[in-house]
Short mmCIF file of C-alpha atoms in Angstrom, two decimals:
data_model
loop_
_atom_site.label_atom_id
_atom_site.label_comp_id
_atom_site.label_asym_id
_atom_site.label_seq_id
_atom_site.Cartn_x
_atom_site.Cartn_y
_atom_site.Cartn_z
CA UNK A 1 -42.17 -32.87 -43.24
CA UNK A 2 -40.59 -30.64 -40.58
CA UNK A 3 -36.84 -30.26 -40.55
CA UNK A 4 -34.10 -28.16 -39.03
CA UNK A 5 -30.35 -27.65 -39.27
CA UNK A 6 -28.33 -26.76 -36.22
CA UNK A 7 -24.73 -25.50 -36.42
CA UNK A 8 -22.06 -24.80 -33.81
CA UNK A 9 -21.01 -21.16 -33.67
CA UNK A 10 -18.53 -21.23 -30.78
CA UNK A 11 -18.20 -22.60 -27.26
CA UNK A 12 -21.73 -23.93 -26.60
CA UNK A 13 -23.61 -21.53 -28.86
CA UNK A 14 -25.59 -23.13 -31.69
CA UNK A 15 -27.65 -21.54 -34.42
CA UNK A 16 -30.76 -23.42 -35.52
CA UNK A 17 -32.39 -22.82 -38.88
CA UNK A 18 -35.86 -24.22 -39.40
CA UNK A 19 -37.15 -25.69 -42.64
CA UNK A 20 -39.43 -22.65 -42.90
CA UNK A 21 -36.32 -20.42 -42.91
CA UNK A 22 -36.29 -18.93 -39.42
CA UNK A 23 -33.30 -18.72 -37.10
CA UNK A 24 -33.05 -19.56 -33.40
CA UNK A 25 -30.03 -19.09 -31.12
CA UNK A 26 -29.35 -21.69 -28.44
CA UNK A 27 -26.73 -21.59 -25.73
CA UNK A 28 -25.88 -23.18 -22.39
CA UNK A 29 -25.39 -21.21 -19.21
CA UNK A 30 -21.95 -20.47 -17.72
CA UNK A 31 -22.09 -23.61 -15.57
CA UNK A 32 -22.04 -25.75 -18.71
CA UNK A 33 -19.48 -23.72 -20.64
CA UNK A 34 -21.91 -21.38 -22.40
CA UNK A 35 -22.65 -17.67 -22.24
CA UNK A 36 -26.46 -17.58 -22.13
CA UNK A 37 -26.74 -15.91 -25.56
CA UNK A 38 -29.83 -17.96 -26.44
CA UNK A 39 -32.48 -20.40 -25.28
CA UNK A 40 -31.77 -23.76 -23.64
CA UNK A 41 -32.83 -26.62 -25.95
CA UNK A 42 -35.26 -28.04 -23.37
CA UNK A 43 -37.01 -24.67 -23.18
CA UNK A 44 -37.76 -24.81 -26.91
CA UNK A 45 -40.03 -27.81 -26.34
CA UNK A 46 -42.14 -25.76 -23.94
CA UNK A 47 -42.21 -22.73 -26.24
CA UNK A 48 -43.29 -24.97 -29.11
CA UNK A 49 -46.00 -26.56 -26.98
CA UNK A 50 -47.36 -23.14 -26.00
CA UNK A 51 -47.32 -21.96 -29.61
CA UNK A 52 -48.95 -25.12 -30.93
CA UNK A 53 -51.82 -25.21 -28.48
CA UNK A 54 -52.12 -21.41 -28.57
CA UNK A 55 -52.69 -21.49 -32.35
CA UNK A 56 -55.31 -24.22 -31.93
CA UNK A 57 -57.14 -22.46 -29.09
CA UNK A 58 -57.25 -19.03 -30.72
CA UNK A 59 -58.46 -20.57 -34.00
CA UNK A 60 -61.25 -22.47 -32.28
CA UNK A 61 -62.33 -19.52 -30.12
CA UNK A 62 -62.48 -17.32 -33.23
CA UNK A 63 -64.61 -19.95 -34.99
CA UNK A 64 -66.88 -19.98 -31.95
CA UNK A 65 -67.16 -16.19 -32.36
CA UNK A 66 -65.79 -15.48 -28.92
CA UNK A 67 -64.53 -11.90 -28.50
CA UNK A 68 -60.97 -12.70 -27.52
CA UNK A 69 -58.33 -9.99 -27.64
CA UNK A 70 -55.56 -11.72 -25.77
CA UNK A 71 -54.22 -15.21 -25.09
CA UNK A 72 -51.15 -16.15 -23.13
CA UNK A 73 -49.98 -19.52 -21.91
CA UNK A 74 -47.39 -20.29 -19.27
CA UNK A 75 -45.80 -23.69 -19.69
CA UNK A 76 -44.00 -25.34 -16.78
CA UNK A 77 -41.96 -28.48 -17.25
CA UNK A 78 -40.84 -31.01 -14.66
CA UNK A 79 -37.82 -33.10 -15.54
CA UNK A 80 -36.88 -36.57 -14.32
CA UNK A 81 -34.03 -36.69 -11.82
CA UNK A 82 -30.63 -37.64 -13.18
CA UNK A 83 -29.65 -38.31 -16.81
CA UNK A 84 -31.37 -38.01 -19.17
CA UNK A 85 -33.81 -35.60 -17.57
CA UNK A 86 -36.77 -36.13 -19.86
CA UNK A 87 -39.99 -34.26 -19.19
CA UNK A 88 -42.25 -36.23 -16.87
CA UNK A 89 -44.86 -33.49 -16.34
CA UNK A 90 -45.88 -30.38 -18.25
CA UNK A 91 -48.46 -27.94 -16.92
CA UNK A 92 -50.17 -25.33 -19.08
CA UNK A 93 -51.91 -22.28 -17.73
CA UNK A 94 -54.02 -20.44 -20.29
CA UNK A 95 -55.08 -16.83 -19.73
CA UNK A 96 -57.80 -15.72 -22.14
CA UNK A 97 -58.60 -12.01 -22.24
CA UNK A 98 -61.76 -10.75 -23.87
CA UNK A 99 -65.36 -9.64 -23.62
CA UNK A 100 -67.91 -12.09 -22.20
CA UNK A 101 -65.85 -15.10 -23.22
CA UNK A 102 -67.66 -18.30 -22.27
CA UNK A 103 -65.80 -20.70 -19.97
CA UNK A 104 -67.35 -23.70 -21.78
CA UNK A 105 -65.93 -22.47 -25.07
CA UNK A 106 -62.48 -22.06 -23.56
CA UNK A 107 -62.50 -25.49 -21.92
CA UNK A 108 -63.74 -27.10 -25.12
CA UNK A 109 -61.11 -25.39 -27.27
CA UNK A 110 -58.32 -26.47 -24.91
CA UNK A 111 -59.62 -30.05 -24.82
CA UNK A 112 -59.80 -30.20 -28.61
CA UNK A 113 -56.24 -28.92 -28.86
CA UNK A 114 -54.76 -31.26 -26.28
CA UNK A 115 -56.73 -34.35 -27.23
CA UNK A 116 -57.09 -33.99 -30.98
CA UNK A 117 -55.10 -31.35 -32.81
CA UNK A 118 -51.84 -30.31 -31.18
CA UNK A 119 -48.99 -32.35 -32.65
CA UNK A 120 -46.47 -30.99 -30.15
CA UNK A 121 -48.71 -31.99 -27.25
CA UNK A 122 -49.19 -35.49 -28.67
CA UNK A 123 -45.42 -35.86 -29.08
CA UNK A 124 -44.53 -34.57 -25.60
CA UNK A 125 -47.50 -36.41 -24.08
CA UNK A 126 -45.75 -39.72 -24.85
CA UNK A 127 -43.15 -38.74 -22.22
CA UNK A 128 -44.92 -36.30 -19.89
CA UNK A 129 -48.22 -36.13 -18.06
CA UNK A 130 -49.97 -33.03 -19.45
CA UNK A 131 -52.19 -30.96 -17.15
CA UNK A 132 -53.85 -27.60 -17.62
CA UNK A 133 -55.89 -24.83 -16.07
CA UNK A 134 -57.31 -21.60 -17.45
CA UNK A 135 -58.56 -18.22 -16.39
CA UNK A 136 -60.62 -15.67 -18.23
CA UNK A 137 -59.89 -11.97 -17.81
CA UNK A 138 -62.72 -9.60 -18.72
CA UNK A 139 -61.62 -6.70 -20.90
CA UNK A 140 -63.08 -4.70 -23.78
CA UNK B 1 -37.22 -26.35 -13.84
CA UNK B 2 -37.68 -25.17 -17.44
CA UNK B 3 -40.54 -22.84 -18.22
CA UNK B 4 -41.84 -20.58 -20.95
CA UNK B 5 -44.56 -18.03 -21.55
CA UNK B 6 -46.20 -17.72 -24.95
CA UNK B 7 -48.40 -14.76 -25.93
CA UNK B 8 -50.59 -14.02 -28.92
CA UNK B 9 -49.44 -11.00 -30.91
CA UNK B 10 -51.95 -11.03 -33.77
CA UNK B 11 -53.52 -13.43 -36.26
CA UNK B 12 -51.48 -16.64 -35.66
CA UNK B 13 -48.29 -14.96 -34.51
CA UNK B 14 -47.11 -15.84 -31.02
CA UNK B 15 -44.13 -14.61 -29.06
CA UNK B 16 -42.47 -17.11 -26.74
CA UNK B 17 -40.27 -16.02 -23.85
CA UNK B 18 -38.15 -18.68 -22.20
CA UNK B 19 -37.41 -18.89 -18.49
CA UNK B 20 -33.83 -17.93 -19.34
CA UNK B 21 -35.13 -14.69 -20.86
CA UNK B 22 -34.86 -15.28 -24.60
CA UNK B 23 -37.53 -14.56 -27.17
CA UNK B 24 -38.77 -16.73 -30.05
CA UNK B 25 -41.32 -15.80 -32.70
CA UNK B 26 -43.75 -18.46 -33.93
CA UNK B 27 -46.25 -18.20 -36.74
CA UNK B 28 -48.33 -20.39 -39.02
CA UNK B 29 -48.12 -20.25 -42.79
CA UNK B 30 -50.73 -18.54 -44.95
CA UNK B 31 -52.72 -21.78 -45.36
CA UNK B 32 -53.47 -21.74 -41.63
CA UNK B 33 -54.13 -18.02 -41.30
CA UNK B 34 -50.58 -16.94 -40.48
CA UNK B 35 -47.94 -14.87 -42.23
CA UNK B 36 -44.79 -16.99 -41.77
CA UNK B 37 -43.11 -14.41 -39.53
CA UNK B 38 -41.58 -17.10 -37.32
CA UNK B 39 -40.97 -20.80 -36.79
CA UNK B 40 -43.64 -23.46 -36.75
CA UNK B 41 -44.04 -24.94 -33.24
CA UNK B 42 -43.24 -28.48 -34.44
CA UNK B 43 -39.97 -27.23 -35.91
CA UNK B 44 -38.86 -26.00 -32.50
CA UNK B 45 -38.76 -29.59 -31.23
CA UNK B 46 -36.28 -30.48 -33.96
CA UNK B 47 -34.17 -27.36 -33.36
CA UNK B 48 -34.11 -28.15 -29.64
CA UNK B 49 -33.10 -31.75 -30.33
CA UNK B 50 -30.23 -30.63 -32.57
CA UNK B 51 -29.04 -28.11 -30.00
CA UNK B 52 -29.27 -30.56 -27.12
CA UNK B 53 -27.35 -33.37 -28.76
CA UNK B 54 -24.99 -30.89 -30.40
CA UNK B 55 -23.98 -29.49 -27.00
CA UNK B 56 -23.42 -33.02 -25.70
CA UNK B 57 -21.39 -34.15 -28.70
CA UNK B 58 -19.13 -31.11 -28.87
CA UNK B 59 -18.49 -31.29 -25.11
CA UNK B 60 -17.53 -34.97 -25.28
CA UNK B 61 -15.36 -34.55 -28.37
CA UNK B 62 -13.53 -31.68 -26.67
CA UNK B 63 -12.96 -33.83 -23.59
CA UNK B 64 -11.63 -36.55 -25.87
CA UNK B 65 -9.20 -33.91 -27.25
CA UNK B 66 -10.46 -34.28 -30.78
CA UNK B 67 -9.56 -31.31 -33.01
CA UNK B 68 -13.07 -30.34 -34.04
CA UNK B 69 -13.69 -26.96 -35.61
CA UNK B 70 -17.22 -27.48 -36.87
CA UNK B 71 -20.35 -29.43 -36.01
CA UNK B 72 -23.69 -29.30 -37.76
CA UNK B 73 -26.71 -31.52 -37.43
CA UNK B 74 -29.66 -31.86 -39.76
CA UNK B 75 -32.80 -33.09 -38.04
CA UNK B 76 -35.62 -34.59 -40.09
CA UNK B 77 -38.97 -35.38 -38.52
CA UNK B 78 -41.69 -37.72 -39.77
CA UNK B 79 -45.19 -37.05 -38.48
CA UNK B 80 -48.07 -39.48 -38.06
CA UNK B 81 -50.85 -39.15 -40.63
CA UNK B 82 -53.95 -37.27 -39.52
CA UNK B 83 -54.56 -35.48 -36.21
CA UNK B 84 -52.61 -35.12 -34.04
CA UNK B 85 -49.53 -35.58 -36.18
CA UNK B 86 -47.06 -36.52 -33.46
CA UNK B 87 -43.49 -37.35 -34.43
CA UNK B 88 -43.09 -41.05 -35.17
CA UNK B 89 -39.51 -40.86 -36.52
CA UNK B 90 -36.67 -38.40 -36.16
CA UNK B 91 -33.42 -38.80 -38.06
CA UNK B 92 -30.25 -36.93 -37.13
CA UNK B 93 -27.32 -36.46 -39.47
CA UNK B 94 -24.18 -35.17 -37.77
CA UNK B 95 -21.38 -33.56 -39.79
CA UNK B 96 -18.17 -33.17 -37.79
CA UNK B 97 -15.44 -31.04 -39.33
CA UNK B 98 -11.89 -31.16 -38.01
CA UNK B 99 -8.37 -32.52 -38.21
CA UNK B 100 -7.87 -36.28 -37.90
CA UNK B 101 -11.08 -36.72 -35.91
CA UNK B 102 -11.51 -40.37 -34.94
CA UNK B 103 -14.75 -42.06 -36.12
CA UNK B 104 -14.85 -44.12 -32.90
CA UNK B 105 -14.82 -40.95 -30.82
CA UNK B 106 -17.65 -39.45 -32.87
CA UNK B 107 -19.80 -42.59 -32.69
CA UNK B 108 -19.20 -42.88 -28.95
CA UNK B 109 -20.06 -39.23 -28.29
CA UNK B 110 -23.30 -39.53 -30.26
CA UNK B 111 -24.25 -42.75 -28.45
CA UNK B 112 -23.59 -41.17 -25.05
CA UNK B 113 -25.76 -38.20 -25.99
CA UNK B 114 -28.66 -40.20 -27.38
CA UNK B 115 -28.63 -42.98 -24.79
CA UNK B 116 -27.56 -41.16 -21.64
CA UNK B 117 -27.41 -37.37 -21.60
CA UNK B 118 -29.76 -35.62 -24.01
CA UNK B 119 -32.99 -34.73 -22.23
CA UNK B 120 -34.68 -33.56 -25.42
CA UNK B 121 -33.87 -36.86 -27.12
CA UNK B 122 -35.20 -38.86 -24.18
CA UNK B 123 -38.41 -36.83 -24.24
CA UNK B 124 -38.97 -37.07 -28.00
CA UNK B 125 -37.81 -40.71 -27.99
CA UNK B 126 -40.94 -41.63 -26.06
CA UNK B 127 -42.93 -40.75 -29.20
CA UNK B 128 -40.49 -41.15 -32.09
CA UNK B 129 -37.99 -43.74 -33.25
CA UNK B 130 -34.63 -41.94 -33.22
CA UNK B 131 -32.02 -42.84 -35.85
CA UNK B 132 -28.71 -41.24 -36.76
CA UNK B 133 -25.75 -41.21 -39.09
CA UNK B 134 -22.58 -39.14 -39.18
CA UNK B 135 -19.84 -38.01 -41.49
CA UNK B 136 -16.42 -36.54 -40.79
CA UNK B 137 -15.04 -33.79 -43.00
CA UNK B 138 -11.26 -33.32 -42.88
CA UNK B 139 -10.22 -29.69 -42.50
CA UNK B 140 -7.47 -27.79 -40.72
#
């Protein structure tokens, strides 16, 4: 099962080590006593969501033999007012770059990820309304 | 509001860039076509949770004038069986190191974080049951 250990370095800087052995720096901004040396914790949820659904979508598009040579996802979060500011909405915008990529295949791969496979999306979806859009960019 | 952009590098490796301008590498393990060059997306939720509550707890303990010189948090996630494997339980273990740190102050700071301040905890708490324990290690 997934795990992580997070340790204070100094001020508001924390070092996270994942169970898989990778390291992530987190920090607050100056307003909250930090020095912006690393990501905000709330940002990591959005990065993880993009990575999770990105891995699903690229896997499915490859299985569908779509000629994809690029995939990027912007993830925008909306927080509740006040404390705690949990995510109430998260919007994903997928940009798929490739040659004659079929829109149906892209929509289907995103739907499968968001409705069936993506564990991060299912976790965050208990708090936030998840919406998405996509565009396809033609390129050899 | 928080945002992130995630881009495919190759195979299952993705690079995430946070709105604050920091970069995080994600990758799958070999079993899922990756090469373990970065964190799993689901791990990032646990890292973010540890960082979020860690920043709260250290801030509150400093305000309470507790002589804390170390704080680490292990975060263990339990996923649902099958797809999607959302988090159903997350357990936090806080280790506070310092001189004559009061257990009441530690318990209170953790409660304030988990019940009032931590946005990551409030988001993940919509999916997972959150539990915690703590220990205090005496050190000059």
